[in-house]
Coordinates of C-alpha atoms and ligand atoms in Angstrom, one line a residue:
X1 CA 0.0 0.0 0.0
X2 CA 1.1 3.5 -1.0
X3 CA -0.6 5.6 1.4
X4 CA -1.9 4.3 5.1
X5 CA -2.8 6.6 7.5
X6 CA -5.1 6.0 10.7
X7 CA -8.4 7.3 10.5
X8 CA -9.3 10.2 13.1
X9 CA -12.5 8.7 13.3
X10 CA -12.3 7.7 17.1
X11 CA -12.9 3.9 16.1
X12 CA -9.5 3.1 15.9
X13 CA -10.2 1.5 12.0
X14 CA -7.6 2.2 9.6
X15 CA -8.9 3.8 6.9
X16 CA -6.5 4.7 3.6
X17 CA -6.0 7.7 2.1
X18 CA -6.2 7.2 -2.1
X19 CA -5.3 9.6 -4.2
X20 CA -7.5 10.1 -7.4
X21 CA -5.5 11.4 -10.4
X22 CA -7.8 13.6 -13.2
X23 CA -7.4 16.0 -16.2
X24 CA -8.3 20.0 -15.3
X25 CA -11.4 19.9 -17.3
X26 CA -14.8 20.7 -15.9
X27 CA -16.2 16.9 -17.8
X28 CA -13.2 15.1 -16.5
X29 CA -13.9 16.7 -12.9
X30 CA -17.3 15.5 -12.9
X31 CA -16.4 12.1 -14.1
X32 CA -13.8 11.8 -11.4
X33 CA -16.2 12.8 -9.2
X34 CA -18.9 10.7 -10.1
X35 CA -16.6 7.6 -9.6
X36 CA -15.1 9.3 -6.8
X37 CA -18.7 9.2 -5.1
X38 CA -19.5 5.5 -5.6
X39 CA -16.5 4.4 -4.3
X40 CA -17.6 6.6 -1.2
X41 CA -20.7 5.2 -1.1
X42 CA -19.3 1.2 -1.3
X43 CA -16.4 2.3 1.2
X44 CA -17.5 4.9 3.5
X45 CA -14.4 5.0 5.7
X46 CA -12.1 5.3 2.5
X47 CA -10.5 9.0 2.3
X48 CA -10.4 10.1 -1.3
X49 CA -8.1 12.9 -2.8
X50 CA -8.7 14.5 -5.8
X51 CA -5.5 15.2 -8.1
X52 CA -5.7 17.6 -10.9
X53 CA -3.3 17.7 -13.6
X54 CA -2.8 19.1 -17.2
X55 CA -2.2 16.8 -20.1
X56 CA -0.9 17.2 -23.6
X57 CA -4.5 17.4 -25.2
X58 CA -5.3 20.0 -22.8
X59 CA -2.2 22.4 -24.2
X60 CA -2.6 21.5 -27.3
X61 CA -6.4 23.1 -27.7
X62 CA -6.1 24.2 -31.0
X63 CA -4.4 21.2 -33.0
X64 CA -7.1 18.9 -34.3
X65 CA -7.1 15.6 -31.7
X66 CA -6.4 13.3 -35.1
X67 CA -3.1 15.2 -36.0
X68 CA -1.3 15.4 -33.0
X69 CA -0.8 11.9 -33.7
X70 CA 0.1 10.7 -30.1
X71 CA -2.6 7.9 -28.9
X72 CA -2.2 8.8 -25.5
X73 CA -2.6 12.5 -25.4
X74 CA -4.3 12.7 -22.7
X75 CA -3.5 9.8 -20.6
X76 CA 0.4 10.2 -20.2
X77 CA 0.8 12.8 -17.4
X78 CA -1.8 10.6 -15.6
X79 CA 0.0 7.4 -16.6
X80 CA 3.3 9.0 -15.2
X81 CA 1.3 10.3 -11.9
X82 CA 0.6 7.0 -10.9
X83 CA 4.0 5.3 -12.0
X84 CA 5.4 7.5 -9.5
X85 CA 2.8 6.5 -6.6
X86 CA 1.8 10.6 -6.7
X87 CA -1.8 9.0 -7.3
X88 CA -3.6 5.8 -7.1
X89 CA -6.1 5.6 -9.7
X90 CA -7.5 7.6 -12.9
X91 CA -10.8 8.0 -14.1
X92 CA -10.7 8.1 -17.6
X93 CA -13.2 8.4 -20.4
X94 CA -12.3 4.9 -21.8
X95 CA -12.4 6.2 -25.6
X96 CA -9.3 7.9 -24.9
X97 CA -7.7 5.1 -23.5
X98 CA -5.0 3.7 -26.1
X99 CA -5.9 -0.3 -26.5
X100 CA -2.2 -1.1 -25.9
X101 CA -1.5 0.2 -22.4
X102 CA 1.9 0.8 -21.1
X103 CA 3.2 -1.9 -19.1
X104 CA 2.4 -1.9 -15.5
X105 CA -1.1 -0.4 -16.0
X106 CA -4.7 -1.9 -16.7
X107 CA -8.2 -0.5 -16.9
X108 CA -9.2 -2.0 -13.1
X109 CA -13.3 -0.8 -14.0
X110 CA -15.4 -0.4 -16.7
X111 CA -18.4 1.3 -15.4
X112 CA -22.1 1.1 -17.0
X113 CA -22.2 2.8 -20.3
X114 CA -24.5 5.6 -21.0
X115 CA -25.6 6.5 -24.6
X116 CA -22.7 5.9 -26.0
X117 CA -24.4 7.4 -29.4
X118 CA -23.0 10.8 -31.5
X119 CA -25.1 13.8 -30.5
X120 CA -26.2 17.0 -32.9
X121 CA -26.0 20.3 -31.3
X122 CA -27.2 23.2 -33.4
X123 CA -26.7 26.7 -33.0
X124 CA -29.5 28.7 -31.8
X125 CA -31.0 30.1 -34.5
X126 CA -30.9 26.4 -36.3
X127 CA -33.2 25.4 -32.9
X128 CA -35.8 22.7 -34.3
X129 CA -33.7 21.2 -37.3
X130 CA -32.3 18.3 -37.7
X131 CA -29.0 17.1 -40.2
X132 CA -31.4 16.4 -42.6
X133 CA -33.1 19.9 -42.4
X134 CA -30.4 22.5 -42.5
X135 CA -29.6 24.6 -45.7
X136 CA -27.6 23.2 -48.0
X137 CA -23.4 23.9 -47.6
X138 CA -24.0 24.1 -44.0
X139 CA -21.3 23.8 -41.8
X140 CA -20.9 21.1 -39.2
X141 CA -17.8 21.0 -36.7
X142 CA -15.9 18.0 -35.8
X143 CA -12.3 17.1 -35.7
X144 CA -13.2 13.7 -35.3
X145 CA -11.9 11.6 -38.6
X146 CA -14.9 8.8 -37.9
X147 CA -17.8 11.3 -37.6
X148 CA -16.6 13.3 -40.2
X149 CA -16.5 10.1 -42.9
X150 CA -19.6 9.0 -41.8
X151 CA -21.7 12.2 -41.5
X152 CA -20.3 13.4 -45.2
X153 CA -21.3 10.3 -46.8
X154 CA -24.8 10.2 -45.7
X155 CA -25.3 13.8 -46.1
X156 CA -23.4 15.6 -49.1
X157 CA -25.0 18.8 -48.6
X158 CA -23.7 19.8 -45.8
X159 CA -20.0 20.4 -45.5
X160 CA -17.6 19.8 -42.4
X161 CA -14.9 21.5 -41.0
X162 CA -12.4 21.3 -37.8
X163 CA -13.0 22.6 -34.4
X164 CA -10.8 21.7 -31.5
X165 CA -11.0 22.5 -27.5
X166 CA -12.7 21.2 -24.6
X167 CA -16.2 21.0 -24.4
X168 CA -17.2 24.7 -23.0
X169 CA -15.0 26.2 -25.4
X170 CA -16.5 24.5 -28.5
X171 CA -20.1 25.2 -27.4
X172 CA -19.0 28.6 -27.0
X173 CA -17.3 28.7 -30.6
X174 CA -20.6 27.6 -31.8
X175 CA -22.7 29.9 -29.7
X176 CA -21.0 32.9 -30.0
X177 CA -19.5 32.8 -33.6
X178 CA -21.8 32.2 -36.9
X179 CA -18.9 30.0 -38.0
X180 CA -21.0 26.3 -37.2
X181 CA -24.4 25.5 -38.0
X182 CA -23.7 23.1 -35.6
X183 CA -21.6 20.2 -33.9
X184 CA -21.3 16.9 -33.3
X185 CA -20.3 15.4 -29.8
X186 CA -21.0 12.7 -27.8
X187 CA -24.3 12.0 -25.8
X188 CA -22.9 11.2 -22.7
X189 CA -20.3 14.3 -22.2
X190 CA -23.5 16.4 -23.0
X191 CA -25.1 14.6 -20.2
X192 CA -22.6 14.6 -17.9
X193 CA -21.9 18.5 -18.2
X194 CA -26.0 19.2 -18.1
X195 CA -26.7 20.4 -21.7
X196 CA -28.6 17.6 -22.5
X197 CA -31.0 20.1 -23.6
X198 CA -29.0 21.2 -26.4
X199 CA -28.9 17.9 -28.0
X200 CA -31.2 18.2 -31.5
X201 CA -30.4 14.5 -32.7
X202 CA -29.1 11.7 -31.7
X203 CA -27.7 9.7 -34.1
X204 CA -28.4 6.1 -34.7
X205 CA -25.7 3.5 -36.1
X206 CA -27.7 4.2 -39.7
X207 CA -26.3 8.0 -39.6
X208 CA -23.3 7.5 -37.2
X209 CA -21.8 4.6 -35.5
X210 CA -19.8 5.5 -32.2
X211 CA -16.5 5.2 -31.1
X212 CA -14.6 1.7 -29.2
X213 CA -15.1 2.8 -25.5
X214 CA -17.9 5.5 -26.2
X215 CA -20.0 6.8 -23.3
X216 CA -18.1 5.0 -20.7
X217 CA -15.7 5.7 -17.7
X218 CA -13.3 3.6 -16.6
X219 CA -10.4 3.1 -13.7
X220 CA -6.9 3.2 -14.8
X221 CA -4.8 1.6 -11.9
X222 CA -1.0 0.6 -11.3
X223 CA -1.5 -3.7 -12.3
X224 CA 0.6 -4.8 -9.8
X225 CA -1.7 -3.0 -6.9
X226 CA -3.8 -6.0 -6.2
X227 CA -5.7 -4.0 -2.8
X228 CA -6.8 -1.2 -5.3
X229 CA -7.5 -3.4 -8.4
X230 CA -9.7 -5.4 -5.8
X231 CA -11.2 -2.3 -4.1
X232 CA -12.0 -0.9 -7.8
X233 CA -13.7 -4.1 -9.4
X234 CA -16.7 -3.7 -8.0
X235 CA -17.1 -1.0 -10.2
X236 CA -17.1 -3.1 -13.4
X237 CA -20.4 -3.5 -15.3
X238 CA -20.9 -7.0 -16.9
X239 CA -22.3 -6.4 -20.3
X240 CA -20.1 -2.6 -20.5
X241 CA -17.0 -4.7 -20.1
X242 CA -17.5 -7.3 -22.2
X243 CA -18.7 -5.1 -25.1
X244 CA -15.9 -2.5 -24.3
X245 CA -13.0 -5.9 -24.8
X246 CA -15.0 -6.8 -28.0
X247 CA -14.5 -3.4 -29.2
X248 CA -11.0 -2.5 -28.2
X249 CA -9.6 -5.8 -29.4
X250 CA -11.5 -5.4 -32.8
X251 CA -9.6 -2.0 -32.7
X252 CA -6.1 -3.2 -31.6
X253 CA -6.2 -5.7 -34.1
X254 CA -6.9 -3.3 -36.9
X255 CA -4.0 -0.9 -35.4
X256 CA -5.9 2.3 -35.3
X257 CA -5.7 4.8 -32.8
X258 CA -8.1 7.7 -32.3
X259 CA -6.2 8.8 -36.1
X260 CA -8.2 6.4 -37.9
X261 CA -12.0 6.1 -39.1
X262 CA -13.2 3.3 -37.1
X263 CA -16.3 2.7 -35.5
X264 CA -18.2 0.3 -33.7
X265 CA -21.6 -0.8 -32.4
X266 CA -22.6 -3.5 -29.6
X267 CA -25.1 -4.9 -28.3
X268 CA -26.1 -7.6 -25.6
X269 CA -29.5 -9.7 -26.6
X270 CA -30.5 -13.2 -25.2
X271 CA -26.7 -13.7 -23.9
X272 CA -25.3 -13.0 -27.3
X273 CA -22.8 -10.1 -27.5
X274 CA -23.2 -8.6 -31.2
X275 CA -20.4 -6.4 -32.6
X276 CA -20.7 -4.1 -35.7
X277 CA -17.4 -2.6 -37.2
X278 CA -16.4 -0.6 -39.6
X279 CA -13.6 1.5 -41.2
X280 CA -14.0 3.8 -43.7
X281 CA -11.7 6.0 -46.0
X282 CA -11.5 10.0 -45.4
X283 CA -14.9 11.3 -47.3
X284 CA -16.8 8.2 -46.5
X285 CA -16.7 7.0 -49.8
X286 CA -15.0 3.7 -49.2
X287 CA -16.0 1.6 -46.2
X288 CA -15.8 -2.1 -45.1
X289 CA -18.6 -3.0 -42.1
X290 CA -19.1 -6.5 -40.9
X291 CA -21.1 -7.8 -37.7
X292 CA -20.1 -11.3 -36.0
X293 CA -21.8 -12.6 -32.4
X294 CA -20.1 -14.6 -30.0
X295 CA -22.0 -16.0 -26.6
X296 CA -21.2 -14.8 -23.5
X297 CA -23.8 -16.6 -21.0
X298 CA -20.4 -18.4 -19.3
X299 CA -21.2 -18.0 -15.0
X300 CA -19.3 -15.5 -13.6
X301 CA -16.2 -16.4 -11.5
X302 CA -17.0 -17.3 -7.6
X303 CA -14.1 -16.2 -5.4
X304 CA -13.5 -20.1 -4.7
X305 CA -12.0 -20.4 -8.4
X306 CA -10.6 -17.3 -8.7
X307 CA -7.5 -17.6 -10.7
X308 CA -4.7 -14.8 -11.3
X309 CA -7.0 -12.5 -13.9
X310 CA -5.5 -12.0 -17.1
X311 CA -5.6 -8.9 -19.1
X312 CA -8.2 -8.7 -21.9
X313 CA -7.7 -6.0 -24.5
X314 CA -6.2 -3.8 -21.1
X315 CA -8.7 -4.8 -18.6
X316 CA -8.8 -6.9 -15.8
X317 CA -11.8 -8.0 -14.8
X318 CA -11.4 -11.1 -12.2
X319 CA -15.0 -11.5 -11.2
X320 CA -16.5 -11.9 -14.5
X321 CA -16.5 -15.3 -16.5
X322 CA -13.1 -15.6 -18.0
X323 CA -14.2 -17.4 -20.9
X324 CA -17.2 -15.0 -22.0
X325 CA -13.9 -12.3 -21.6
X326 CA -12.0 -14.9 -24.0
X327 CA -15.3 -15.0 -26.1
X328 CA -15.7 -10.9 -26.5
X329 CA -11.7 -10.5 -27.0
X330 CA -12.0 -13.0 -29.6
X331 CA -15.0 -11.6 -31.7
X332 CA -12.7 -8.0 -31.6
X333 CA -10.1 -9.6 -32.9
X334 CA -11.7 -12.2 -35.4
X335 CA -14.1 -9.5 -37.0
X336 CA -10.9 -7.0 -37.1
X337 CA -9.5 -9.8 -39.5
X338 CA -12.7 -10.9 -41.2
X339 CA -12.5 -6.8 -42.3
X340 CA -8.5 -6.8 -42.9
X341 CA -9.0 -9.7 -45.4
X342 CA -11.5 -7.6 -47.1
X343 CA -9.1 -4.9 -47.5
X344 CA -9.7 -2.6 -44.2
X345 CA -5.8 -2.9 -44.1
X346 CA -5.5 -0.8 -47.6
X347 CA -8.8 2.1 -46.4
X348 CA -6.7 2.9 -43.5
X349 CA -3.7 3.4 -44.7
X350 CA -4.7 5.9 -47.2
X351 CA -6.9 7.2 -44.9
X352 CA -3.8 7.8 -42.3
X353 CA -1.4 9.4 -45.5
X354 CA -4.5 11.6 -46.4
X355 CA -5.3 13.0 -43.1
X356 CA -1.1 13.2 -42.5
X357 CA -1.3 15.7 -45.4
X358 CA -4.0 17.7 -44.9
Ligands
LIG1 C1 -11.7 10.6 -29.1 C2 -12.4 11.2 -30.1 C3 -13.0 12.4 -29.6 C4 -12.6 12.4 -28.2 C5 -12.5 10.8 -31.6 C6 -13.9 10.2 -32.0 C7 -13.8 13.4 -30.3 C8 -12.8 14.4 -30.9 C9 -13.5 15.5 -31.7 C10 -10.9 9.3 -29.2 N1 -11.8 11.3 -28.0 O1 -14.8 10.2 -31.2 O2 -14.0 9.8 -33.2 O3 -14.8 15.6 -31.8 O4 -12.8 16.3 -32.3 C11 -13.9 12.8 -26.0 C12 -15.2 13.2 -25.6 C13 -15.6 12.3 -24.6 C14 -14.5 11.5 -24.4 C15 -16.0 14.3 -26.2 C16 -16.8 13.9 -27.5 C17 -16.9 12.3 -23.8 C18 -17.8 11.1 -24.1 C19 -17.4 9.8 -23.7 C20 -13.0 13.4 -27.1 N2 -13.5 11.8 -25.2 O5 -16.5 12.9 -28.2 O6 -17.8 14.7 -27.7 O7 -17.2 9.4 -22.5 O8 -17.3 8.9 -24.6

């Protein structure tokens, strides 16, 4: 243990002091604090610090996410926080988390997934459209590679262009400037930050599908820190986690990174888990998207045959079946390869030289 200090709490328990390591950003404070507070409520005498720090996607505000061109952007300060014991777990939003972890770390929770859908937020005068409603030649901001392919392909009219910053600042270039008709983000930051009401559309896997790890939090933790990686797991949401390893092995195996049109969609039905993926070239034009189903109904581990968990696409997950986890990493992987032998390999490549010279 890192950090053990004796509770003042006149009962002579020991209570820890853990130190919770999170970006500046008003989302990323209230998704710390939103795991911050469950772990509060499962572990009342637990004494929780909140960390901030600044990463490289934070300083970087104006350099669109896909060319900066480092995966973990905003994970490495954090990462090198809790190498150093300065903190003792992250909260991350797992779409940001690279699929290859360093060594030494794993994601120790997945928690429950909101929408993990793509979001439309117009500017005010647009209030009451949709995509399919506003002028023609429109303009619609996102830096994100895999909206943008999508969302041009299904709706030529309209016309996209880059905007970069944290959440307040884009609503506030859209707001304030008559440079956007609108923006795309996701559902669940909306939510989290309390604008839900600005959301005009969501958009279904038809118009957009989402990102690997989209609308979910998760707990980055040191791997060798067995008490936290315990004390964390309880965290973990059975049908998140097991579509989150589907998706971020289907992404691993395709090597792409957040620089790279790829998107996903899950679903759980009658103990089936159902993955949709997809690559696509720059403007949408070419695209490759397959679905496969594995089962995942295998009983969840009992603390009797609790083996030594193993790391599935970066998570550990002990007290969920480790064969539906074997299951889910496998249908990542097998319909990343069903896709790379129909040429996904080829799409991205171009896609990554065209987007490198832009
Ligand atoms: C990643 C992407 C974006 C974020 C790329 C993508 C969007 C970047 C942009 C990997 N991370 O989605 O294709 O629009 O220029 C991010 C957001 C959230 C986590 C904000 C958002 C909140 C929602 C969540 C940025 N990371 O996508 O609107 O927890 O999924």
């Amino acid at each position: 243990m890192s950090a053990e200090t004796s509770a003042p709490d006149g009962k002579g328990k020991v209570s820890r002091v853990i130190r919770v390591g999170t970006r500046k950003s008003q989302l990323a404070r209230i998704q710390t604090d939103s795991v911050a507070e469950k772990l509060k409520d499962l572990y009342p005498d637990l004494q929780l610090e909140i960390v901030g720090m600044t990463t490289t996607g934070d300083i970087n505000l104006d350099t669109a996410l896909s060319k900066i061109g480092e995966k973990s952007l905003f994970t490495k300060e954090l990462e090198t926080a809790l190498e150093r014991n300065e903190v003792d777990l992250v909260v991350h939003s797992l779409k940001d988390l690279p699929t290859t972890l360093p060594p030494g770390f794993t994601i120790g929770a997945v928690l429950m997934r909101e929408n993990p859908h793509d979001a439309v937020v117009l500017h005010p005068k647009n209030r009451g459209k949709t995509l399919e409603s506003l002028p023609e030649n429109s303009v619609i901001g996102t830096s994100s590679l895999r909206r943008a392919a999508q969302l041009k392909k299904r709706f030529p009219n309209l016309s996209f262009k880059d905007i970069r910053g944290n959440l307040n600042t884009r609503l506030k270039k859209l707001d304030e400037k008559e440079d956007y008709a609108g923006i795309i983000l996701a559902a669940a930051g909306l939510r989290r930050m309390g604008w839900e009401d600005r959301i005009s559309q969501i958009l279904g896997p038809e118009d957009c599908m989402y990102a690997v790890g989209q609308g979910a939090l998760a707990v980055e933790v040191r791997a060798k820190d067995v008490d936290i990686l315990e004390m964390v797991s309880v965290l973990h949401d059975r049908d998140t986690v097991l579509r989150c390893i589907a998706e971020r092995a289907f992404l691993r195996e395709l090597e792409g990174g957040c620089s790279v049109p790829v998107a996903v969609h899950t679903e759980v039905k009658e103990a089936q888990l159902y993955l949709t993926g997809a690559v696509y070239s720059l403007d949408g034009s070419d695209s490759l998207k397959e679905t496969m189903q594995t089962s995942i109904t295998a009983a969840d581990t009992t603390p009797e045959d609790a083996v030594e968990p193993v790391q599935r696409a970066g998570v550990t997950a002990g007290k969920i079946s480790g064969e539906a986890q074997a299951n889910a990493e496998k249908l990542g992987v097998n319909l990343a390869k069903l896709l790379l032998s129909k040429g996904a390999k080829e799409i991205l490549m171009v896609a990554r030289q065209q987007n490198d010279a832009r």
